[in-house]
Tab-separated table of C-alpha atoms and ligand atoms in Angstrom:
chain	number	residue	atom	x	y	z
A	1	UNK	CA	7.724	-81.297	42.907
A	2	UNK	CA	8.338	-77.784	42.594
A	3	UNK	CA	5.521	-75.686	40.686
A	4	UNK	CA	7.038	-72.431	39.302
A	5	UNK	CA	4.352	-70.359	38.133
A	6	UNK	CA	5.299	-69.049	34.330
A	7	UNK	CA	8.107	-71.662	33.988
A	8	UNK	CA	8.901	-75.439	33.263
A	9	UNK	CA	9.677	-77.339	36.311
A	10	UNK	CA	9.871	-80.532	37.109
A	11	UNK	CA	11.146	-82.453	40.554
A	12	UNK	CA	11.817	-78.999	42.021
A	13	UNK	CA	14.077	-78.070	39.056
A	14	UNK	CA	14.384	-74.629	38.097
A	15	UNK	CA	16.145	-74.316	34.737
A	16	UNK	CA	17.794	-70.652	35.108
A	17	UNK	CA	18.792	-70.080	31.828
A	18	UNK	CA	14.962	-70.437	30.662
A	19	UNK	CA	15.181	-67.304	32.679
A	20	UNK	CA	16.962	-65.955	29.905
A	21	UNK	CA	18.547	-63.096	32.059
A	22	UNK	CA	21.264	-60.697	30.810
A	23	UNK	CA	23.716	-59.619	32.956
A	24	UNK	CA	22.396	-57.391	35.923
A	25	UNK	CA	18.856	-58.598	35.040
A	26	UNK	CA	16.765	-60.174	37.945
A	27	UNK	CA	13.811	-62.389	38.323
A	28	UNK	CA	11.639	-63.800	40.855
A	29	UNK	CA	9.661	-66.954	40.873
A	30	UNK	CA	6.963	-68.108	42.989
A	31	UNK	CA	7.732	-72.300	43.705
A	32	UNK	CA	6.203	-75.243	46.201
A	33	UNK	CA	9.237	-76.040	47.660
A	34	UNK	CA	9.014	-79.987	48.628
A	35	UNK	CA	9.454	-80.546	52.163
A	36	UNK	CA	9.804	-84.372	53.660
A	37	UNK	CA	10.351	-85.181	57.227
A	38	UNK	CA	13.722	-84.970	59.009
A	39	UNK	CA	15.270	-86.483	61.778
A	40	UNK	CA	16.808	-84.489	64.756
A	41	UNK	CA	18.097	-85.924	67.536
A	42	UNK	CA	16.219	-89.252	67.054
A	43	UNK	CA	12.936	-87.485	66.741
A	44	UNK	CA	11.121	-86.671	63.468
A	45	UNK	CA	10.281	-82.913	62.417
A	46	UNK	CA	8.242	-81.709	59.725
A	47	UNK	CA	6.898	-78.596	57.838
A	48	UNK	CA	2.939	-78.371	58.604
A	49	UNK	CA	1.807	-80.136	54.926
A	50	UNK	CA	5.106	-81.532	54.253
A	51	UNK	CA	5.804	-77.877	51.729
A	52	UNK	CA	5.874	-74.240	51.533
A	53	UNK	CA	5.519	-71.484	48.925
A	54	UNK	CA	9.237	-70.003	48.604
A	55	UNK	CA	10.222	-67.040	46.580
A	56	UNK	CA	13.049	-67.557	44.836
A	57	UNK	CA	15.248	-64.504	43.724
A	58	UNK	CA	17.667	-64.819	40.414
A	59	UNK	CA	20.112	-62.204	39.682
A	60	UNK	CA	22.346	-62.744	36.269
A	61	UNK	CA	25.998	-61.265	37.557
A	62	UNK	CA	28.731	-61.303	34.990
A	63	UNK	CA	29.955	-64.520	35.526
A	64	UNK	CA	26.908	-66.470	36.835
A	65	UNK	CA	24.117	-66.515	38.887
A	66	UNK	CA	23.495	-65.057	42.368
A	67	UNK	CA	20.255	-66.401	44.030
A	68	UNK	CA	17.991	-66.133	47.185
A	69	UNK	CA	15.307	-68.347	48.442
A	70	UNK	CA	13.155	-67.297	51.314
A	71	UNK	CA	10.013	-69.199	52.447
A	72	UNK	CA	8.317	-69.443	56.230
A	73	UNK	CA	7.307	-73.200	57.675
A	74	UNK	CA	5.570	-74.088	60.795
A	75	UNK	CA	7.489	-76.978	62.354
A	76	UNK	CA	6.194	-79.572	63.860
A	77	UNK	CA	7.712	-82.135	66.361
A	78	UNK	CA	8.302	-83.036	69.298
A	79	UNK	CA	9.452	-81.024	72.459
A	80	UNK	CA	12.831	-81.761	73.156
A	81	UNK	CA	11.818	-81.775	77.367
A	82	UNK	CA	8.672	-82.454	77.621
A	83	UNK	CA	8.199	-84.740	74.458
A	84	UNK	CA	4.625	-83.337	73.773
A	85	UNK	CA	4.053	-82.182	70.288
A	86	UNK	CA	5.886	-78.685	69.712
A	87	UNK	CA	5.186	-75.907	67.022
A	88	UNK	CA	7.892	-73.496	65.832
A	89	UNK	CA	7.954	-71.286	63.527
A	90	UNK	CA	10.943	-71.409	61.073
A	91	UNK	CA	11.730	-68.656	58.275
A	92	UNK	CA	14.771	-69.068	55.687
A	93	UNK	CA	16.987	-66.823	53.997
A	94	UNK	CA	19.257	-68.859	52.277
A	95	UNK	CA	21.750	-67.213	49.611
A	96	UNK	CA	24.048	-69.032	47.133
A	97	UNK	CA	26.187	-67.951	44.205
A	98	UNK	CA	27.322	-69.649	41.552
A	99	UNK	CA	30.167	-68.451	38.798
A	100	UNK	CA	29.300	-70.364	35.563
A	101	UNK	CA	32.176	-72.764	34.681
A	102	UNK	CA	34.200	-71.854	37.604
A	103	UNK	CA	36.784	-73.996	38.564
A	104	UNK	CA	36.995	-73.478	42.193
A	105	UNK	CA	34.151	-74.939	44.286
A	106	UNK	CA	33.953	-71.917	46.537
A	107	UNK	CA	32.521	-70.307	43.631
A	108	UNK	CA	30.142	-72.719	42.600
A	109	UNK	CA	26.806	-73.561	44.069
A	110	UNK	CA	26.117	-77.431	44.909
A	111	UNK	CA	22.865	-76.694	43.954
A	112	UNK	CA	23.243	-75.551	40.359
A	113	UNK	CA	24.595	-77.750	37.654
A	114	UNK	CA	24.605	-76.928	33.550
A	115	UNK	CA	22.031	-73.978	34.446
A	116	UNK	CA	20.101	-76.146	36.373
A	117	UNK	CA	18.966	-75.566	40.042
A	118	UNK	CA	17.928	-78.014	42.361
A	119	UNK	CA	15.360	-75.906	44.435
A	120	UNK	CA	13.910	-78.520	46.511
A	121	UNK	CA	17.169	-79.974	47.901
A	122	UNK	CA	18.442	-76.112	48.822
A	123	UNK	CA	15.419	-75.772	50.166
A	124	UNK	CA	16.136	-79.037	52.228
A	125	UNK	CA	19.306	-78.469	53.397
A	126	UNK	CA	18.415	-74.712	54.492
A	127	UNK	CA	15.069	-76.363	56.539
A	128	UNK	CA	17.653	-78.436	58.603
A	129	UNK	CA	19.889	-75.474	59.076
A	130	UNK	CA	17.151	-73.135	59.755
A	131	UNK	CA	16.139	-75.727	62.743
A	132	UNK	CA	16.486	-74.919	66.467
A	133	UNK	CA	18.652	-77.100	68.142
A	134	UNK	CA	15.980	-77.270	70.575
A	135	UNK	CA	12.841	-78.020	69.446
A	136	UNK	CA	10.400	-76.610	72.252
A	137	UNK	CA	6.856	-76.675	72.909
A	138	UNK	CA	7.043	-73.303	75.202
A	139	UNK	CA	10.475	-71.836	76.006
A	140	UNK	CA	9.875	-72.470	79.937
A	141	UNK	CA	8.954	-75.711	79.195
A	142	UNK	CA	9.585	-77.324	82.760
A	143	UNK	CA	10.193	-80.944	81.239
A	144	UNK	CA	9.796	-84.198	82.953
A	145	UNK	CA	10.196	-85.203	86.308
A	146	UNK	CA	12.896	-87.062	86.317
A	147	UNK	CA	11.514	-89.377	88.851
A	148	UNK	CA	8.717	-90.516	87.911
A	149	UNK	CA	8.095	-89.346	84.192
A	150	UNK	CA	5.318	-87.152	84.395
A	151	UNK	CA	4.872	-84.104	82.692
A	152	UNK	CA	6.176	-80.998	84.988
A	153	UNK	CA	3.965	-78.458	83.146
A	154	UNK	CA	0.462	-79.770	84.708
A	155	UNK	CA	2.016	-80.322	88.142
A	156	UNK	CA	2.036	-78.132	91.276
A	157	UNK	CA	5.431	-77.930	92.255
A	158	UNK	CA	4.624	-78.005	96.053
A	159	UNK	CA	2.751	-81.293	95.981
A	160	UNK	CA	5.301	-83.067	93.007
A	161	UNK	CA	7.836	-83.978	95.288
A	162	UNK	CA	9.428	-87.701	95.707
A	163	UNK	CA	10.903	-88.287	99.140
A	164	UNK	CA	11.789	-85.914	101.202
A	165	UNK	CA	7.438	-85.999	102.740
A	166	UNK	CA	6.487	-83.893	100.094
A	167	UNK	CA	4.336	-85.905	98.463
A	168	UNK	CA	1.407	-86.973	101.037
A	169	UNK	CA	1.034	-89.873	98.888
A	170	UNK	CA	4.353	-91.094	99.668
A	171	UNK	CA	4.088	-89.944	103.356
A	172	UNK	CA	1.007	-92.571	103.192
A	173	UNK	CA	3.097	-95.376	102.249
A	174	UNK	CA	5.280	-94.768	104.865
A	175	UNK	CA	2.253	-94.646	107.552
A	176	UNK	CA	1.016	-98.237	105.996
A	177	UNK	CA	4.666	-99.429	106.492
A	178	UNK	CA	4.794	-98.807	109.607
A	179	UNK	CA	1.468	-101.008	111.017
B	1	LIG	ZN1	7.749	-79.182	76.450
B	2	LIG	ZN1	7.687	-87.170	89.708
């Protein structure tokens, strides 16, 4: 539900010609841009309380519309290595355009229909393309051992080792074995 300040919204509708913008005119609003959960990778991702406050820029061209929506979300999910929970930030700068009535779909905005723009799905689709592809908790996140599972972060390289007598533990086991 998107809650433009000064305007009628409703189910993160903007209605753009309630602007009432003549050509080369601009406006901003100030919206709660609805933000659900989504899946990447198997694992779920989502903006810290699930929406942000976007700004939403509307210029009236000659033939249309031109319009910018920019808004800043922490995400949160988790780390692609390590699996612990991961915070990144993510900012969007999404643009669009959309010529009124055009026939060609390159000039027309899947977001705006009859003057009508569907804020919250933009702001949607631009959250999943804002992502990283790799969701980190640190960016020298050292994983999981592959061995044994455990967290590589907390752990001494010198004394996580598996075979090799690294690991005194193991080189215990192979003292018992040998009684
Ligand atoms: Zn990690
Ligand atoms: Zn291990």
């Amino acid at each position: 539900m998107a809650n433009v300040n000064g305007m009628h919204a409703e189910a993160g509708i903007v209605d753009l010609e309630r602007l009432s913008l003549s050509t080369g005119q601009a406006a901003r609003v100030q919206a709660t841009v609805a933000l659900p959960a989504i899946e990447l990778g198997g694992q779920e991702y989502e903006a810290a309380g699930g929406a942000a406050d976007a700004r939403l820029d509307v210029s009236r061209t000659t033939t249309g519309y031109a319009l910018r929506l920019r808004y800043e979300a922490e995400l949160m999910g988790p780390c692609v290595r390590c699996l612990e929970p991961a915070r990144s930030e993510l900012s969007v700068d999404a643009r669009e355009v959309d010529q009124t009535g055009a026939r060609d779909e390159e000039l027309r905005s899947p977001y705006v229909s009859e003057g009508r723009l569907d804020l919250d799905r933009w702001a949607n689709d631009a959250m999943v393309l804002g992502l990283p592809s790799q969701p980190l908790c640190r960016s020298d996140c050292a994983g999981l051992c592959a061995v044994c599972g455990q967290s590589l972060n907390d752990a001494d390289p010198e004394e996580h080792r598996h075979g090799g007598g690294g690991d005194p533990r193991m080189a215990k086991l192979r003292d018992l074995n040998l009684e």
